């Protein structure tokens, strides 16, 4: 950190993160699949919350299997807790072999293509994971490629569900294909379910479940509604309060015009913090007493404007909590809960509470 910034410096916006909620979500997911181990997808910097602290907390809670997208993400958490296992979902390119060797004690590639299988064998590869595509048609070996796996030392054989958040025949179809894969592939463990897949029931759990979204407060399916708790709470300090006269516009292009004299609070938060333009005129903040304060005008890069209630006693420097209930924020913004979390960005001071 920059020497000019004292250690107790308070930034004008912060992300309060609930350790208790993260652990409770982990335990609920684990309890849905008592016969399986519960891992955690921590790609995209722990879905925007900060992968290092997420890994520490979940490892303390008993999690041993972490999933990242890339080797850079694996390297960022590899030193944290030695007994964990990290699976690198995007597998192995030639350019990854050196880092894969360096991290071999803790990380395995998830091999996705015949070329990746050959690359791993050529590199003298030992333990690995494999991803078999059972119908998402995105990344993974085809069922026809399975004979190529003979001779590999496979720890976990994975597949990924395309539509587990919906009640569609594709779920049962992918399950049947994965069961067929299981009868043909020699692997220590089999793993199919992401957050939504966990809610589809025991048939989908196999040996290892891999939630991401639900750990971080996203409700993947109706079954989880009352059990998953919000983890990330953005807060911002009021930088200025002004009264605008009737007929005055607020913000870029004056998309909001005061119908009567209105007190406007401006906070440091914007689309560069993942509070995207979709919240313009739809988002809201909450006072510490829970009073809703609507976002008005256009969200800009670093600033958001809110219309204060007439009776509000808020002053410059007071803190507001942004309403970031993921289901509600998704409806307000038109973004998915995944996009809301992973867009949060690096500008917040992050504090893990309780
Ligand atoms: C991201 C990811 C997960 C976690 O998915 P959620 O929907 O966030 O629970 C699990 N498996 C794979 C292969 C993934 O890419």
CSV table of C-alpha atoms and ligand atoms in Angstrom, one decimal:
chain,number,residue,atom,x,y,z
A,1,UNK,CA,0.0,0.0,0.0
A,2,UNK,CA,1.0,3.6,-0.6
A,3,UNK,CA,2.9,5.1,2.3
A,4,UNK,CA,0.7,8.3,2.1
A,5,UNK,CA,-2.3,6.3,3.2
A,6,UNK,CA,-2.3,5.7,7.0
A,7,UNK,CA,-3.3,2.2,8.2
A,8,UNK,CA,-6.5,3.5,9.8
A,9,UNK,CA,-7.6,5.4,6.7
A,10,UNK,CA,-11.4,5.2,6.1
A,11,UNK,CA,-12.4,5.2,2.4
A,12,UNK,CA,-15.7,6.8,1.4
A,13,UNK,CA,-17.1,3.5,0.3
A,14,UNK,CA,-16.7,0.0,1.7
A,15,UNK,CA,-17.9,-3.5,1.2
A,16,UNK,CA,-19.0,-5.1,4.5
A,17,UNK,CA,-18.8,-8.9,4.1
A,18,UNK,CA,-20.4,-11.3,6.5
A,19,UNK,CA,-18.3,-14.2,7.6
A,20,UNK,CA,-21.2,-15.7,9.5
A,21,UNK,CA,-23.4,-15.6,6.4
A,22,UNK,CA,-20.7,-17.2,4.2
A,23,UNK,CA,-20.3,-20.0,6.7
A,24,UNK,CA,-24.0,-20.5,7.1
A,25,UNK,CA,-24.5,-20.7,3.4
A,26,UNK,CA,-21.7,-23.3,3.2
A,27,UNK,CA,-23.2,-25.4,5.9
A,28,UNK,CA,-26.6,-25.3,4.4
A,29,UNK,CA,-25.3,-26.4,1.0
A,30,UNK,CA,-23.2,-29.1,2.7
A,31,UNK,CA,-26.3,-30.4,4.6
A,32,UNK,CA,-28.2,-30.8,1.3
A,33,UNK,CA,-25.6,-33.4,0.2
A,34,UNK,CA,-24.6,-35.2,3.4
A,35,UNK,CA,-22.9,-38.0,1.4
A,36,UNK,CA,-20.8,-35.7,-0.7
A,37,UNK,CA,-17.9,-33.4,0.0
A,38,UNK,CA,-18.7,-29.7,-0.4
A,39,UNK,CA,-16.2,-27.7,-2.4
A,40,UNK,CA,-16.3,-24.0,-3.4
A,41,UNK,CA,-16.0,-22.2,-6.7
A,42,UNK,CA,-13.7,-19.2,-5.9
A,43,UNK,CA,-13.0,-18.0,-9.5
A,44,UNK,CA,-13.2,-14.3,-10.4
A,45,UNK,CA,-11.7,-13.4,-7.1
A,46,UNK,CA,-14.3,-15.3,-5.1
A,47,UNK,CA,-17.1,-13.9,-7.1
A,48,UNK,CA,-15.9,-10.4,-6.4
A,49,UNK,CA,-15.7,-10.7,-2.6
A,50,UNK,CA,-11.9,-11.5,-2.4
A,51,UNK,CA,-10.8,-15.0,-3.0
A,52,UNK,CA,-8.0,-15.1,-0.3
A,53,UNK,CA,-10.3,-14.4,2.6
A,54,UNK,CA,-13.1,-16.6,1.2
A,55,UNK,CA,-10.7,-19.5,1.0
A,56,UNK,CA,-9.4,-18.9,4.5
A,57,UNK,CA,-12.9,-18.8,6.0
A,58,UNK,CA,-14.2,-21.8,4.0
A,59,UNK,CA,-11.1,-23.9,4.7
A,60,UNK,CA,-11.7,-23.2,8.4
A,61,UNK,CA,-15.3,-24.4,7.9
A,62,UNK,CA,-14.0,-27.6,6.5
A,63,UNK,CA,-13.9,-27.0,2.8
A,64,UNK,CA,-11.0,-28.8,1.0
A,65,UNK,CA,-11.8,-28.4,-2.7
A,66,UNK,CA,-11.5,-25.1,-4.5
A,67,UNK,CA,-12.3,-24.3,-8.1
A,68,UNK,CA,-10.7,-21.5,-10.1
A,69,UNK,CA,-10.8,-20.6,-13.8
A,70,UNK,CA,-7.1,-20.0,-14.5
A,71,UNK,CA,-3.6,-20.7,-13.2
A,72,UNK,CA,-3.2,-17.0,-12.2
A,73,UNK,CA,-6.1,-17.5,-9.9
A,74,UNK,CA,-4.7,-20.7,-8.6
A,75,UNK,CA,-1.3,-19.0,-7.9
A,76,UNK,CA,-3.1,-16.3,-6.0
A,77,UNK,CA,-4.5,-18.7,-3.4
A,78,UNK,CA,-2.0,-21.6,-3.6
A,79,UNK,CA,0.1,-20.4,-0.6
A,80,UNK,CA,-2.8,-19.9,1.7
A,81,UNK,CA,-3.7,-23.2,3.3
A,82,UNK,CA,-1.5,-26.2,2.3
A,83,UNK,CA,-3.9,-29.0,2.7
A,84,UNK,CA,-6.4,-27.7,0.2
A,85,UNK,CA,-6.9,-28.9,-3.3
A,86,UNK,CA,-7.3,-26.4,-6.2
A,87,UNK,CA,-8.8,-27.5,-9.5
A,88,UNK,CA,-8.1,-25.2,-12.5
A,89,UNK,CA,-11.2,-25.3,-14.6
A,90,UNK,CA,-9.8,-24.1,-17.9
A,91,UNK,CA,-7.2,-26.8,-17.9
A,92,UNK,CA,-3.8,-26.6,-19.4
A,93,UNK,CA,-2.2,-24.9,-22.4
A,94,UNK,CA,1.5,-25.3,-23.2
A,95,UNK,CA,2.0,-21.9,-21.7
A,96,UNK,CA,0.6,-23.2,-18.3
A,97,UNK,CA,2.9,-26.2,-17.9
A,98,UNK,CA,5.6,-24.4,-15.9
A,99,UNK,CA,3.1,-22.9,-13.4
A,100,UNK,CA,1.2,-26.2,-13.2
A,101,UNK,CA,4.5,-27.9,-12.3
A,102,UNK,CA,5.3,-25.3,-9.7
A,103,UNK,CA,1.9,-25.6,-8.1
A,104,UNK,CA,1.6,-29.4,-8.4
A,105,UNK,CA,1.5,-29.9,-4.6
A,106,UNK,CA,-1.9,-28.1,-4.4
A,107,UNK,CA,-3.4,-27.6,-7.9
A,108,UNK,CA,-4.5,-29.9,-10.6
A,109,UNK,CA,-5.6,-29.0,-14.2
A,110,UNK,CA,-9.1,-29.9,-15.2
A,111,UNK,CA,-8.4,-31.4,-18.7
A,112,UNK,CA,-11.0,-30.3,-21.2
A,113,UNK,CA,-9.8,-31.3,-24.6
A,114,UNK,CA,-7.8,-34.1,-26.3
A,115,UNK,CA,-5.0,-31.5,-26.9
A,116,UNK,CA,-5.0,-30.8,-23.1
A,117,UNK,CA,-4.9,-34.5,-22.3
A,118,UNK,CA,-1.9,-34.9,-24.7
A,119,UNK,CA,-0.2,-31.8,-23.2
A,120,UNK,CA,-0.6,-33.2,-19.7
A,121,UNK,CA,0.7,-36.7,-20.6
A,122,UNK,CA,3.6,-35.0,-22.5
A,123,UNK,CA,4.4,-33.0,-19.4
A,124,UNK,CA,4.7,-36.2,-17.4
A,125,UNK,CA,1.4,-35.3,-15.7
A,126,UNK,CA,0.3,-37.0,-12.6
A,127,UNK,CA,-2.9,-36.4,-10.8
A,128,UNK,CA,-5.5,-34.4,-12.8
A,129,UNK,CA,-9.2,-33.8,-13.1
A,130,UNK,CA,-11.2,-34.1,-16.3
A,131,UNK,CA,-14.3,-32.2,-17.5
A,132,UNK,CA,-16.7,-34.2,-19.6
A,133,UNK,CA,-19.3,-32.2,-21.6
A,134,UNK,CA,-22.7,-33.8,-21.1
A,135,UNK,CA,-24.6,-31.2,-23.0
A,136,UNK,CA,-23.7,-27.6,-22.2
A,137,UNK,CA,-21.4,-27.7,-25.3
A,138,UNK,CA,-19.0,-25.2,-24.0
A,139,UNK,CA,-15.9,-26.7,-22.5
A,140,UNK,CA,-15.1,-30.3,-21.9
A,141,UNK,CA,-14.2,-33.6,-23.5
A,142,UNK,CA,-16.9,-35.2,-25.7
A,143,UNK,CA,-18.2,-38.6,-24.6
A,144,UNK,CA,-16.5,-39.9,-27.8
A,145,UNK,CA,-13.2,-38.7,-26.4
A,146,UNK,CA,-13.4,-40.9,-23.3
A,147,UNK,CA,-11.0,-43.7,-24.5
A,148,UNK,CA,-8.3,-41.0,-24.5
A,149,UNK,CA,-8.5,-41.0,-20.7
A,150,UNK,CA,-7.1,-44.5,-20.3
A,151,UNK,CA,-3.8,-44.2,-18.4
A,152,UNK,CA,-4.6,-40.8,-16.8
A,153,UNK,CA,-4.5,-40.6,-13.0
A,154,UNK,CA,-7.9,-38.9,-12.5
A,155,UNK,CA,-8.8,-37.5,-9.1
A,156,UNK,CA,-12.1,-35.9,-10.0
A,157,UNK,CA,-14.3,-36.4,-13.1
A,158,UNK,CA,-16.6,-33.4,-13.6
A,159,UNK,CA,-19.4,-32.3,-15.8
A,160,UNK,CA,-21.3,-29.1,-15.7
A,161,UNK,CA,-25.1,-28.5,-15.8
A,162,UNK,CA,-26.5,-26.0,-18.4
A,163,UNK,CA,-29.9,-25.3,-17.0
A,164,UNK,CA,-30.1,-26.4,-13.4
A,165,UNK,CA,-31.8,-23.2,-12.4
A,166,UNK,CA,-34.8,-24.2,-14.5
A,167,UNK,CA,-37.1,-27.3,-14.5
A,168,UNK,CA,-36.3,-28.6,-17.9
A,169,UNK,CA,-35.7,-32.1,-19.4
A,170,UNK,CA,-32.1,-31.1,-20.1
A,171,UNK,CA,-31.2,-31.7,-16.4
A,172,UNK,CA,-32.3,-35.4,-16.4
A,173,UNK,CA,-30.6,-35.8,-19.8
A,174,UNK,CA,-27.3,-34.5,-18.5
A,175,UNK,CA,-27.6,-36.7,-15.4
A,176,UNK,CA,-28.2,-39.8,-17.4
A,177,UNK,CA,-25.2,-39.0,-19.6
A,178,UNK,CA,-23.0,-38.4,-16.6
A,179,UNK,CA,-24.1,-41.7,-15.0
A,180,UNK,CA,-23.0,-43.4,-18.2
A,181,UNK,CA,-19.7,-41.5,-18.0
A,182,UNK,CA,-19.2,-42.7,-14.5
A,183,UNK,CA,-19.5,-46.3,-15.6
A,184,UNK,CA,-16.7,-45.8,-18.1
A,185,UNK,CA,-14.2,-43.5,-16.5
A,186,UNK,CA,-11.8,-44.5,-13.7
A,187,UNK,CA,-11.7,-41.6,-11.3
A,188,UNK,CA,-11.6,-41.3,-7.6
A,189,UNK,CA,-14.5,-38.9,-7.4
A,190,UNK,CA,-17.4,-37.7,-9.6
A,191,UNK,CA,-18.9,-34.2,-9.4
A,192,UNK,CA,-21.8,-32.6,-11.3
A,193,UNK,CA,-23.7,-30.1,-9.3
A,194,UNK,CA,-23.2,-26.3,-9.1
A,195,UNK,CA,-25.4,-24.3,-6.7
A,196,UNK,CA,-28.6,-24.8,-8.6
A,197,UNK,CA,-27.7,-28.5,-9.3
A,198,UNK,CA,-27.4,-29.1,-5.5
A,199,UNK,CA,-31.1,-28.2,-5.2
A,200,UNK,CA,-32.1,-30.8,-7.8
A,201,UNK,CA,-31.7,-33.6,-5.3
A,202,UNK,CA,-29.5,-36.4,-4.2
A,203,UNK,CA,-29.2,-38.0,-7.7
A,204,UNK,CA,-27.1,-35.0,-8.7
A,205,UNK,CA,-24.7,-34.9,-5.8
A,206,UNK,CA,-22.3,-37.8,-6.5
A,207,UNK,CA,-19.0,-37.4,-4.5
A,208,UNK,CA,-18.4,-33.7,-4.6
A,209,UNK,CA,-20.6,-30.6,-5.0
A,210,UNK,CA,-19.3,-27.3,-6.4
A,211,UNK,CA,-21.3,-24.4,-5.3
A,212,UNK,CA,-20.3,-20.8,-6.2
A,213,UNK,CA,-23.2,-18.3,-6.3
A,214,UNK,CA,-25.1,-19.7,-3.3
A,215,UNK,CA,-22.1,-19.4,-1.1
A,216,UNK,CA,-22.0,-15.7,-1.8
A,217,UNK,CA,-25.7,-15.0,-1.2
A,218,UNK,CA,-27.3,-15.8,-4.6
A,219,UNK,CA,-30.4,-17.9,-4.5
A,220,UNK,CA,-30.0,-20.4,-7.3
A,221,UNK,CA,-33.5,-21.9,-7.2
A,222,UNK,CA,-36.6,-21.5,-5.2
A,223,UNK,CA,-35.7,-24.4,-2.9
A,224,UNK,CA,-32.9,-22.3,-1.4
A,225,UNK,CA,-34.8,-19.1,-0.9
A,226,UNK,CA,-35.1,-18.8,2.9
A,227,UNK,CA,-31.8,-20.6,3.5
A,228,UNK,CA,-29.3,-18.5,1.7
A,229,UNK,CA,-28.1,-15.3,3.4
A,230,UNK,CA,-26.8,-12.1,1.9
A,231,UNK,CA,-23.0,-11.9,2.3
A,232,UNK,CA,-21.9,-8.6,0.6
A,233,UNK,CA,-23.2,-5.3,1.8
A,234,UNK,CA,-21.8,-2.2,-0.1
A,235,UNK,CA,-21.9,1.0,1.9
A,236,UNK,CA,-21.1,4.6,0.9
A,237,UNK,CA,-20.6,7.9,2.7
A,238,UNK,CA,-22.6,11.0,1.7
A,239,UNK,CA,-20.3,13.4,0.0
A,240,UNK,CA,-22.7,16.2,-0.4
A,241,UNK,CA,-26.4,17.1,0.2
A,242,UNK,CA,-28.0,19.9,-1.8
A,243,UNK,CA,-31.5,21.1,-2.3
A,244,UNK,CA,-32.6,21.4,-5.9
A,245,UNK,CA,-35.5,23.6,-7.0
A,246,UNK,CA,-38.6,22.3,-8.8
A,247,UNK,CA,-37.8,22.0,-12.5
A,248,UNK,CA,-34.0,21.4,-12.0
A,249,UNK,CA,-32.5,18.3,-13.5
A,250,UNK,CA,-30.0,16.0,-11.7
A,251,UNK,CA,-27.0,14.2,-13.2
A,252,UNK,CA,-25.9,13.5,-16.8
A,253,UNK,CA,-28.6,14.4,-19.3
A,254,UNK,CA,-30.9,15.5,-16.5
A,255,UNK,CA,-32.8,12.2,-16.7
A,256,UNK,CA,-34.5,13.1,-13.4
A,257,UNK,CA,-36.2,16.5,-12.9
A,258,UNK,CA,-37.4,17.7,-9.5
A,259,UNK,CA,-41.2,18.1,-9.3
A,260,UNK,CA,-40.8,20.1,-6.1
A,261,UNK,CA,-37.9,21.2,-4.0
A,262,UNK,CA,-35.9,18.1,-3.1
A,263,UNK,CA,-32.9,17.3,-1.1
A,264,UNK,CA,-30.4,15.3,-3.1
A,265,UNK,CA,-27.6,13.2,-1.5
A,266,UNK,CA,-24.5,12.3,-3.6
A,267,UNK,CA,-22.4,9.3,-2.6
A,268,UNK,CA,-19.2,7.8,-3.9
A,269,UNK,CA,-20.3,4.8,-5.9
A,270,UNK,CA,-20.7,4.2,-9.6
A,271,UNK,CA,-20.5,2.0,-12.5
A,272,UNK,CA,-16.8,1.6,-12.0
A,273,UNK,CA,-17.7,-0.1,-8.7
A,274,UNK,CA,-20.1,-2.5,-10.5
A,275,UNK,CA,-23.1,-0.3,-9.6
A,276,UNK,CA,-24.1,-0.3,-13.3
A,277,UNK,CA,-26.3,2.1,-15.2
A,278,UNK,CA,-29.3,-0.3,-14.8
A,279,UNK,CA,-29.7,1.0,-11.3
A,280,UNK,CA,-30.4,4.5,-12.6
A,281,UNK,CA,-33.9,5.4,-11.3
A,282,UNK,CA,-34.4,1.9,-9.9
A,283,UNK,CA,-31.8,1.2,-7.2
A,284,UNK,CA,-32.1,2.2,-3.6
A,285,UNK,CA,-30.1,2.8,-0.5
A,286,UNK,CA,-31.1,2.2,3.1
A,287,UNK,CA,-30.5,4.3,6.1
A,288,UNK,CA,-29.1,2.4,9.2
A,289,UNK,CA,-32.8,2.4,10.4
A,290,UNK,CA,-33.9,0.7,7.2
A,291,UNK,CA,-35.6,3.7,5.5
A,292,UNK,CA,-35.4,3.3,1.7
A,293,UNK,CA,-33.9,6.1,-0.3
A,294,UNK,CA,-34.3,5.9,-4.0
A,295,UNK,CA,-31.5,6.4,-6.6
A,296,UNK,CA,-32.6,9.1,-9.0
A,297,UNK,CA,-30.9,10.3,-12.2
A,298,UNK,CA,-28.2,8.5,-14.0
A,299,UNK,CA,-25.6,6.4,-12.3
A,300,UNK,CA,-22.2,7.8,-13.3
A,301,UNK,CA,-18.7,6.4,-13.1
A,302,UNK,CA,-18.0,7.3,-9.4
A,303,UNK,CA,-21.2,9.0,-8.2
A,304,UNK,CA,-24.8,8.1,-7.5
A,305,UNK,CA,-27.5,10.6,-6.5
A,306,UNK,CA,-30.4,9.9,-4.2
A,307,UNK,CA,-33.6,11.7,-3.3
A,308,UNK,CA,-33.8,12.2,0.5
A,309,UNK,CA,-37.2,12.1,2.3
A,310,UNK,CA,-38.2,15.6,3.5
A,311,UNK,CA,-37.9,14.5,7.1
A,312,UNK,CA,-34.5,13.0,6.7
A,313,UNK,CA,-31.9,14.2,9.2
A,314,UNK,CA,-28.9,12.8,7.2
A,315,UNK,CA,-25.9,15.0,6.9
A,316,UNK,CA,-22.7,15.0,4.8
A,317,UNK,CA,-20.5,12.2,6.1
A,318,UNK,CA,-23.3,9.9,7.1
A,319,UNK,CA,-23.2,6.3,5.7
A,320,UNK,CA,-25.8,4.7,3.6
A,321,UNK,CA,-26.1,1.0,3.0
A,322,UNK,CA,-26.8,0.2,-0.7
A,323,UNK,CA,-29.7,-2.3,-1.1
A,324,UNK,CA,-27.8,-5.2,-2.6
A,325,UNK,CA,-30.2,-8.0,-1.9
A,326,UNK,CA,-29.2,-10.0,-4.9
A,327,UNK,CA,-32.7,-11.1,-6.0
A,328,UNK,CA,-34.0,-7.5,-5.7
A,329,UNK,CA,-30.9,-5.9,-7.1
A,330,UNK,CA,-31.1,-8.2,-10.1
A,331,UNK,CA,-34.6,-7.2,-10.8
A,332,UNK,CA,-33.8,-3.5,-10.4
A,333,UNK,CA,-30.7,-3.5,-12.6
A,334,UNK,CA,-31.5,-6.2,-15.2
A,335,UNK,CA,-28.2,-7.9,-14.3
A,336,UNK,CA,-27.9,-11.5,-13.0
A,337,UNK,CA,-26.7,-12.1,-9.4
A,338,UNK,CA,-23.5,-13.4,-10.9
A,339,UNK,CA,-22.8,-10.2,-12.8
A,340,UNK,CA,-23.7,-8.1,-9.7
A,341,UNK,CA,-21.2,-9.9,-7.5
A,342,UNK,CA,-18.3,-10.3,-10.0
A,343,UNK,CA,-18.6,-6.6,-11.1
A,344,UNK,CA,-18.0,-5.2,-7.6
A,345,UNK,CA,-14.4,-4.3,-8.5
A,346,UNK,CA,-11.3,-3.3,-6.6
A,347,UNK,CA,-12.1,0.1,-5.3
A,348,UNK,CA,-14.0,-0.8,-2.1
A,349,UNK,CA,-12.3,-1.2,1.2
A,350,UNK,CA,-13.4,-4.7,2.1
A,351,UNK,CA,-14.2,-5.6,5.8
A,352,UNK,CA,-15.1,-9.1,7.0
A,353,UNK,CA,-17.5,-8.7,9.9
A,354,UNK,CA,-18.8,-11.1,12.6
B,1,LIG,C1,-18.6,-21.5,-11.8
B,1,LIG,C2,-18.7,-23.0,-11.8
B,1,LIG,C3,-19.4,-23.6,-10.7
B,1,LIG,C4,-20.1,-22.9,-9.7
B,1,LIG,O1,-21.4,-22.5,-10.3
B,1,LIG,P1,-22.5,-21.7,-9.5
B,1,LIG,O2,-23.6,-21.6,-10.4
B,1,LIG,O3,-21.9,-20.3,-9.2
B,1,LIG,O4,-22.8,-22.4,-8.2
B,1,LIG,C5,-19.3,-25.0,-10.7
B,1,LIG,N1,-18.7,-25.7,-11.6
B,1,LIG,C6,-18.1,-25.1,-12.7
B,1,LIG,C7,-17.4,-25.9,-13.7
B,1,LIG,C8,-18.1,-23.7,-12.8
B,1,LIG,O5,-17.5,-23.1,-13.9
